mmCIF file of C-alpha atoms in Angstrom:
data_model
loop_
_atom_site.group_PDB
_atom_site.id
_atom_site.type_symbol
_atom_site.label_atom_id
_atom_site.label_comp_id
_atom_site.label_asym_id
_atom_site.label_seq_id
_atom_site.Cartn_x
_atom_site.Cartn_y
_atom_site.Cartn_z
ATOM 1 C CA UNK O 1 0.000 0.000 0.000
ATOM 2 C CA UNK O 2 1.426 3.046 -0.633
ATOM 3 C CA UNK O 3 0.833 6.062 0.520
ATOM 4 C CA UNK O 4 1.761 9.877 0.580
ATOM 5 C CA UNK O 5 2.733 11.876 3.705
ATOM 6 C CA UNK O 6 2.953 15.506 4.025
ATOM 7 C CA UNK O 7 4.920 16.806 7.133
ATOM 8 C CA UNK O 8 7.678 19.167 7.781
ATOM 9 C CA UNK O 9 9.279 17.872 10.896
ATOM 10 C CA UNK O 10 11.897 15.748 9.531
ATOM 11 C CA UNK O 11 12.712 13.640 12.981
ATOM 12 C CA UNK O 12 8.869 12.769 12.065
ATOM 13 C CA UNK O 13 8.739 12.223 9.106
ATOM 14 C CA UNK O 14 11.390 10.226 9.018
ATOM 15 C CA UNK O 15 10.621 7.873 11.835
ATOM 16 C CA UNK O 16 6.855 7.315 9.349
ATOM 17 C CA UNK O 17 8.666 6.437 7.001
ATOM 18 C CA UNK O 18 10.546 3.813 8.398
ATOM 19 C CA UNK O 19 7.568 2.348 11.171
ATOM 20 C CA UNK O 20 4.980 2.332 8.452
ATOM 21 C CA UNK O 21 7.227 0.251 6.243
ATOM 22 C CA UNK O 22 7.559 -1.753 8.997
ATOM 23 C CA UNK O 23 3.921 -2.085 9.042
ATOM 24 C CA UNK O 24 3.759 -3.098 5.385
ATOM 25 C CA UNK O 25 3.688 0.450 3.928
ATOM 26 C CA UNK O 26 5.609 2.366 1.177
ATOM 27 C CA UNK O 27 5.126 5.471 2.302
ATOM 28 C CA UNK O 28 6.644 8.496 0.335
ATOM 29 C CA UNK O 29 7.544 12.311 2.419
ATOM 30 C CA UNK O 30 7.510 15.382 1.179
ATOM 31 C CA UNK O 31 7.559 18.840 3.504
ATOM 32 C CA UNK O 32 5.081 21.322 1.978
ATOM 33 C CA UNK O 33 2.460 21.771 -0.204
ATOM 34 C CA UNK O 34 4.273 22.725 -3.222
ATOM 35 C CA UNK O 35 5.811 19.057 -3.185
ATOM 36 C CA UNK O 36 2.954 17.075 -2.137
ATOM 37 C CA UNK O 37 1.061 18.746 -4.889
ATOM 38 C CA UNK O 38 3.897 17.504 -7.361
ATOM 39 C CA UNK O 39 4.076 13.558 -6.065
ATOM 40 C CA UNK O 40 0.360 13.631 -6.241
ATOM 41 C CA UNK O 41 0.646 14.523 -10.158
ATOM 42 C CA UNK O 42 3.069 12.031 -10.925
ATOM 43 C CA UNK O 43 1.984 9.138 -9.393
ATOM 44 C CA UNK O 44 -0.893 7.418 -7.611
ATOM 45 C CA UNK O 45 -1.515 6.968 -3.894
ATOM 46 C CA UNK O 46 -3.857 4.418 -1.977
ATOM 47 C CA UNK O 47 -4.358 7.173 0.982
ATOM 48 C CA UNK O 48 -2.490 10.875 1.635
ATOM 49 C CA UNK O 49 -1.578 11.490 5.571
ATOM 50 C CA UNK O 50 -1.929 15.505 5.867
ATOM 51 C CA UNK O 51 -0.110 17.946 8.350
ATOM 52 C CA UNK O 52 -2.382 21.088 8.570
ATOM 53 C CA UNK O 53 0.354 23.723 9.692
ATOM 54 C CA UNK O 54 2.801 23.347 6.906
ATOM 55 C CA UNK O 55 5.683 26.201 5.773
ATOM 56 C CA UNK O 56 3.683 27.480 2.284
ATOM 57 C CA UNK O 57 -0.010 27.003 3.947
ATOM 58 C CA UNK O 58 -2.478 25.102 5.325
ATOM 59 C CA UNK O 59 -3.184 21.503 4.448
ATOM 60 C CA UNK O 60 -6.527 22.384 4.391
ATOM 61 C CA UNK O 61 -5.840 24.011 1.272
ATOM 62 C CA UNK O 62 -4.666 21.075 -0.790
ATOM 63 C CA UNK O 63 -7.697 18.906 0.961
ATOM 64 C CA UNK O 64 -10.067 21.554 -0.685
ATOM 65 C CA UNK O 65 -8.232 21.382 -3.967
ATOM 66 C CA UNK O 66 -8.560 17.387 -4.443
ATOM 67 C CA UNK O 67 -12.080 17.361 -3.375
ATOM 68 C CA UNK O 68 -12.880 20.132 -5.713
ATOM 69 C CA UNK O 69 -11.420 18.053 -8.649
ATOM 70 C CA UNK O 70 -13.447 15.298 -7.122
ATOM 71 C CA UNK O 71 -10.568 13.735 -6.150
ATOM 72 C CA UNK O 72 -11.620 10.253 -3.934
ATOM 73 C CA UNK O 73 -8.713 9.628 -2.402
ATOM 74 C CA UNK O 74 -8.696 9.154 1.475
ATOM 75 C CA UNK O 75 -7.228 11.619 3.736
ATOM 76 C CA UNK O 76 -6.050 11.361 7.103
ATOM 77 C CA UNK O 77 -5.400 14.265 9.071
ATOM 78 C CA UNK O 78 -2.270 14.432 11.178
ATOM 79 C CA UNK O 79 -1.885 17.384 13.138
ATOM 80 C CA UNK O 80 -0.675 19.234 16.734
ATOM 81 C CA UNK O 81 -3.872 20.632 16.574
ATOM 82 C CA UNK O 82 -6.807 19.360 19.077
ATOM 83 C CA UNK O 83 -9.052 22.013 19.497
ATOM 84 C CA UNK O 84 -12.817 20.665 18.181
ATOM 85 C CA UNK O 85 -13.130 23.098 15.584
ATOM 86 C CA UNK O 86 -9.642 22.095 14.301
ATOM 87 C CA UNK O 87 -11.545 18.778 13.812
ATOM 88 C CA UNK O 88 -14.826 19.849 12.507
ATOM 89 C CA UNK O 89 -13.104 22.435 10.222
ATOM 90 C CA UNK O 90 -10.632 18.885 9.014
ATOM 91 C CA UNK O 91 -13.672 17.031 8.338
ATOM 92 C CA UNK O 92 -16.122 19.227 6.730
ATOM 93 C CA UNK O 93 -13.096 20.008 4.191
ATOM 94 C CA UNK O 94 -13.730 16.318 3.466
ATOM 95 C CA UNK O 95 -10.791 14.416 5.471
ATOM 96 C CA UNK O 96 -11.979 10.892 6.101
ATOM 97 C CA UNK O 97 -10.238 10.301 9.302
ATOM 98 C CA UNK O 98 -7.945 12.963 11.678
ATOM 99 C CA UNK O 99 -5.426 11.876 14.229
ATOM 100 C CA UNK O 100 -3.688 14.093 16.816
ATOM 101 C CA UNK O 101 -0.216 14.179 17.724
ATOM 102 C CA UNK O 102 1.543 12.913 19.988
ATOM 103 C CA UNK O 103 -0.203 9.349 18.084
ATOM 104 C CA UNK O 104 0.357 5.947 18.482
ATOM 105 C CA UNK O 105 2.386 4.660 15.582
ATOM 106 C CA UNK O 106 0.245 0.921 15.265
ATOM 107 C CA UNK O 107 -2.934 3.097 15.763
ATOM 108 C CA UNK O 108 -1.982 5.062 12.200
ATOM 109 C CA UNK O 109 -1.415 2.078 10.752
ATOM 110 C CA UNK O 110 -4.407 0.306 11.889
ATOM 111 C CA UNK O 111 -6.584 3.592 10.942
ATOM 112 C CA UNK O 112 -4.589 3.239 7.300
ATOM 113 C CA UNK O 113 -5.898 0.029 6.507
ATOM 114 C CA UNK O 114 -9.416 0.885 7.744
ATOM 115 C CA UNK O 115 -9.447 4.478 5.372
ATOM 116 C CA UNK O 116 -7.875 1.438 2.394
ATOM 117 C CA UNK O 117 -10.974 -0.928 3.257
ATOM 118 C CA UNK O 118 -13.595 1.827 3.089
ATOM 119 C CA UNK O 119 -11.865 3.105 -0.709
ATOM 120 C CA UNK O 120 -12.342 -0.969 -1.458
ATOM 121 C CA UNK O 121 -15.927 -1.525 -0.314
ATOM 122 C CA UNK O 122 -14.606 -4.069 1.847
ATOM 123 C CA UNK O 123 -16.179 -4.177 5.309
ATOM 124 C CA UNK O 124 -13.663 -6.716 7.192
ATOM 125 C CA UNK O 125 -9.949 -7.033 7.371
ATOM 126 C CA UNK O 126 -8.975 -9.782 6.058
ATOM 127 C CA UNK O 127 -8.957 -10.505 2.744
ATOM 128 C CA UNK O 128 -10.081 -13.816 1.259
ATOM 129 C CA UNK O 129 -9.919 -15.475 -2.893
ATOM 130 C CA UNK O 130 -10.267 -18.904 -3.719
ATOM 131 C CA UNK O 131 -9.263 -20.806 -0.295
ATOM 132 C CA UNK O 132 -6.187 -17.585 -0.280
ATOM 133 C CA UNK O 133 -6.907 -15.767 2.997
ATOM 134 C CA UNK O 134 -4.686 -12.542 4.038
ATOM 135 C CA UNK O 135 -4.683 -10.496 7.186
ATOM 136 C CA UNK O 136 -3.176 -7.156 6.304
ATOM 137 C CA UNK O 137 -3.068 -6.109 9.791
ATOM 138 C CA UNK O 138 -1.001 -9.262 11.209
ATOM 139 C CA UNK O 139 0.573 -9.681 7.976
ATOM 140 C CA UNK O 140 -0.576 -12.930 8.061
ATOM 141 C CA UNK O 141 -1.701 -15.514 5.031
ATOM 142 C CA UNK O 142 -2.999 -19.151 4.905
ATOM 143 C CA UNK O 143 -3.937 -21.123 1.682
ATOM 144 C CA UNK O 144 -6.342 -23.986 1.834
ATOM 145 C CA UNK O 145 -6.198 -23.688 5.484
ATOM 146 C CA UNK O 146 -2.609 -23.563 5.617
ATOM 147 C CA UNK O 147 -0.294 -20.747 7.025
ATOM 148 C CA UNK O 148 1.983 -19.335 4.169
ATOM 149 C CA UNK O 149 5.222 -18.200 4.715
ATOM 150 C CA UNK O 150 5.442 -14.746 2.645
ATOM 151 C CA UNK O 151 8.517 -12.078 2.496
ATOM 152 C CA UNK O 152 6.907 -8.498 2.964
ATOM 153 C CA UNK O 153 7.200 -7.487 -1.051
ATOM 154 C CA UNK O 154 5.615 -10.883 -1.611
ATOM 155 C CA UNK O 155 2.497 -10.346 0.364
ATOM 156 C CA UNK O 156 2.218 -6.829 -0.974
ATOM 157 C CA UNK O 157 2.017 -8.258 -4.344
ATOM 158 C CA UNK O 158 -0.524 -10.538 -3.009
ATOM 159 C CA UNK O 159 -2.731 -8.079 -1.515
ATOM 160 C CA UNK O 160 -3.078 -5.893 -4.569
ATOM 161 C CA UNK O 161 -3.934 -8.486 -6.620
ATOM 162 C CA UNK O 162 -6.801 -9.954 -3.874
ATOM 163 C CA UNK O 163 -8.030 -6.362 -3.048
ATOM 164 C CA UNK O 164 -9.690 -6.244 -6.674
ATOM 165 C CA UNK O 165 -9.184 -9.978 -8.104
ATOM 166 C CA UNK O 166 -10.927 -9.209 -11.158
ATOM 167 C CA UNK O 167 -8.697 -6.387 -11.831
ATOM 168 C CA UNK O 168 -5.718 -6.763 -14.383
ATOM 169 C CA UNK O 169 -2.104 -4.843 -12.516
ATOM 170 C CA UNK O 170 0.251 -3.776 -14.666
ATOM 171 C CA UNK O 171 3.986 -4.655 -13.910
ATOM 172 C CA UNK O 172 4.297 -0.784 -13.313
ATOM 173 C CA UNK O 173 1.092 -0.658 -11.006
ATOM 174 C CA UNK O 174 2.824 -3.480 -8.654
ATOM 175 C CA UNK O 175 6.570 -1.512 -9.037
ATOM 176 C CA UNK O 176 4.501 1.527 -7.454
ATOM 177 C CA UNK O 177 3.360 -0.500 -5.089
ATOM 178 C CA UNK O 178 6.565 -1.918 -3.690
ATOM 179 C CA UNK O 179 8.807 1.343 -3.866
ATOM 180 C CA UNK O 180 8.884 4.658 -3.063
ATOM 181 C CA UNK O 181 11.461 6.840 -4.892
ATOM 182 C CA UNK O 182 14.572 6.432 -2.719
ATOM 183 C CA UNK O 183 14.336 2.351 -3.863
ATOM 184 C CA UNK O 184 16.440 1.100 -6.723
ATOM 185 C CA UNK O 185 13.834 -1.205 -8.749
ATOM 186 C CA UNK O 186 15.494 -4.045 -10.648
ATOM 187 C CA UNK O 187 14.373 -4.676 -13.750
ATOM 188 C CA UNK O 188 12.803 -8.335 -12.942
ATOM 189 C CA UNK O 189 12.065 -8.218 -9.625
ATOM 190 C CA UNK O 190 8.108 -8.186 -9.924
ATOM 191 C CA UNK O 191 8.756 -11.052 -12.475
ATOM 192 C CA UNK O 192 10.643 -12.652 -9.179
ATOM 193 C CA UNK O 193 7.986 -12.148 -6.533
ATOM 194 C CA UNK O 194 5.419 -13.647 -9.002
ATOM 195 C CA UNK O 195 7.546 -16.737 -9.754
ATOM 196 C CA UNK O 196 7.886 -16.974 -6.122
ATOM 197 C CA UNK O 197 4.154 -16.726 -5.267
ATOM 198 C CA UNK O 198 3.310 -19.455 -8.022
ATOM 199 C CA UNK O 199 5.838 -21.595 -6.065
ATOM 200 C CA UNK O 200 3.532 -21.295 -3.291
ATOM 201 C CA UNK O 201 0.090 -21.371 -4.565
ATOM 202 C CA UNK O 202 0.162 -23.189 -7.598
ATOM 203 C CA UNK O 203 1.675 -21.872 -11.144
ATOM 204 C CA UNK O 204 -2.287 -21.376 -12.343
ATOM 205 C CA UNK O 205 -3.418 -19.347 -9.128
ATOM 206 C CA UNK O 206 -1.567 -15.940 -10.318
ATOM 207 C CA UNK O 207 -2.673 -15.530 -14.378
ATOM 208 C CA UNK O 208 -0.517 -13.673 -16.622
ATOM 209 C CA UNK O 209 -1.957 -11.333 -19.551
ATOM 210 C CA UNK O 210 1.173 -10.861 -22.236
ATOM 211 C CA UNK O 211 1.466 -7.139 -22.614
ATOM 212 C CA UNK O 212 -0.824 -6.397 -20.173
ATOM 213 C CA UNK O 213 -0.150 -7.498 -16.691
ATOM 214 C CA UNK O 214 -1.195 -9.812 -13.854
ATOM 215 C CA UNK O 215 -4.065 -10.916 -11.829
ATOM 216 C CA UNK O 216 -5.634 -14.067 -9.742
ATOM 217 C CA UNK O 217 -7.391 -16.217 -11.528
ATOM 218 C CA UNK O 218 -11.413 -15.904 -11.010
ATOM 219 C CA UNK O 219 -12.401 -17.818 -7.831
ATOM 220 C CA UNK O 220 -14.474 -20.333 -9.564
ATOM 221 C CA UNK O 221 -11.944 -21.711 -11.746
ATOM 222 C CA UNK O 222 -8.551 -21.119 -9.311
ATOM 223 C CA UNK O 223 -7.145 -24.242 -8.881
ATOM 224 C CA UNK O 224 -6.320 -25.944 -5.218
ATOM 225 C CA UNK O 225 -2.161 -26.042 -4.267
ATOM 226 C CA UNK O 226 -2.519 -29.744 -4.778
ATOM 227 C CA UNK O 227 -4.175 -29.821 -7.786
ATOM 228 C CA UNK O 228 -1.763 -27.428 -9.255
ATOM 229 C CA UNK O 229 1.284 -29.469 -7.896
ATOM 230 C CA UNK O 230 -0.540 -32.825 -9.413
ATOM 231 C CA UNK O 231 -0.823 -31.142 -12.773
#
């Protein structure tokens, strides 16, 4: 999942970075609104975490600009401020969620994944496809009632590809996934997490569309791990 944070305290910032890829997160920081406004141009972002006091403005003021453009992309508030209005002023600007500092770092996570569930139309945690079942929040996964041993870039392939099953993902939708811009992205190493993941599941349970990308095979048809190993 990644995700965009705004915040200009860089002892902050920094320490998101790191604990929410910790939690499973590629999280990208930028410092002010000019920059934000720039990252959110040139790529795309499961949720944005806001600071409201900010050295060119408010954050208020780039929460007004994406909802004016109709922009659906969830917002969580993150801010020293805790005076009501603060709040109510946050949410009628159309935040979906508002956290104040000092915050619990497993609390932002957890709130994270609830804002990503919500954008999905998914009303419980875990995540379930053809006997595949995922906990993003224990970064957990069993198949066919069986606990799965996954690196962290190998479940996050695996999520985005459960999250919308149906949906084809590019090769450069799954490298934005993985990596912020301060990784180095080999040139096979989606190819590598894929061949991996068959390993596990079954060569049939991940499809591949030449030219076009990946996705899971539609529940009805995805094969067990031990028909797949039999075949």
């Amino acid at each position: 999942m990644r995700i965009l944070v705004v915040e200009d305290d860089s002892i902050l910032a920094d320490g998101l970075r790191v604990g929410l890829g910790m939690a499973g997160f590629t999280a990208d920081v930028v410092s002010c609104l000019e920059d934000a406004r720039a990252a959110l141009a040139g790529a795309e972002y499961r949720a944005l975490v806001l600071d409201l006091m900010l050295p060119d403005g408010s954050g208020l003021e780039l929460l007004r600009e994406l909802r004016a453009g109709r922009a659906g992309l969830p917002v969580l508030l993150l801010t020293a401020r805790d005076q009501v209005e603060d709040r109510v002023a946050g949410l009628d600007a159309g935040a979906d969620d508002y956290l104040g500092k000092p915050f619990d770092l497993d609390e932002l996570a957890a709130r994270l994944r609830a804002l990503s569930r919500r954008s999905d139309g998914r009303a419980v945690a875990q995540i379930s496809h053809a006997g595949l079942e995922l906990d993003p929040g224990t970064r957990s996964a069993a198949f066919n009632g069986q606990p799965l041993k996954l690196s962290r870039r190998e479940f996050a392939v695996l999520q985005a590809l459960a999250e919308r099953p149906g949906r084809v993902l590019a090769k450069s939708d799954l490298e934005d996934r993985l990596y912020g811009w301060d990784e180095e992205v080999e040139s096979n190493a989606v190819e590598v997490h894929i061949h991996h993941l068959r390993a596990k599941l079954g060569r049939d349970f991940i499809e591949t569309l030449r030219g076009i990308g990946y996705r899971l095979r539609p529940e009805e048809t995805s094969p067990s791990r031990s028909a797949s190993a039999s075949s």
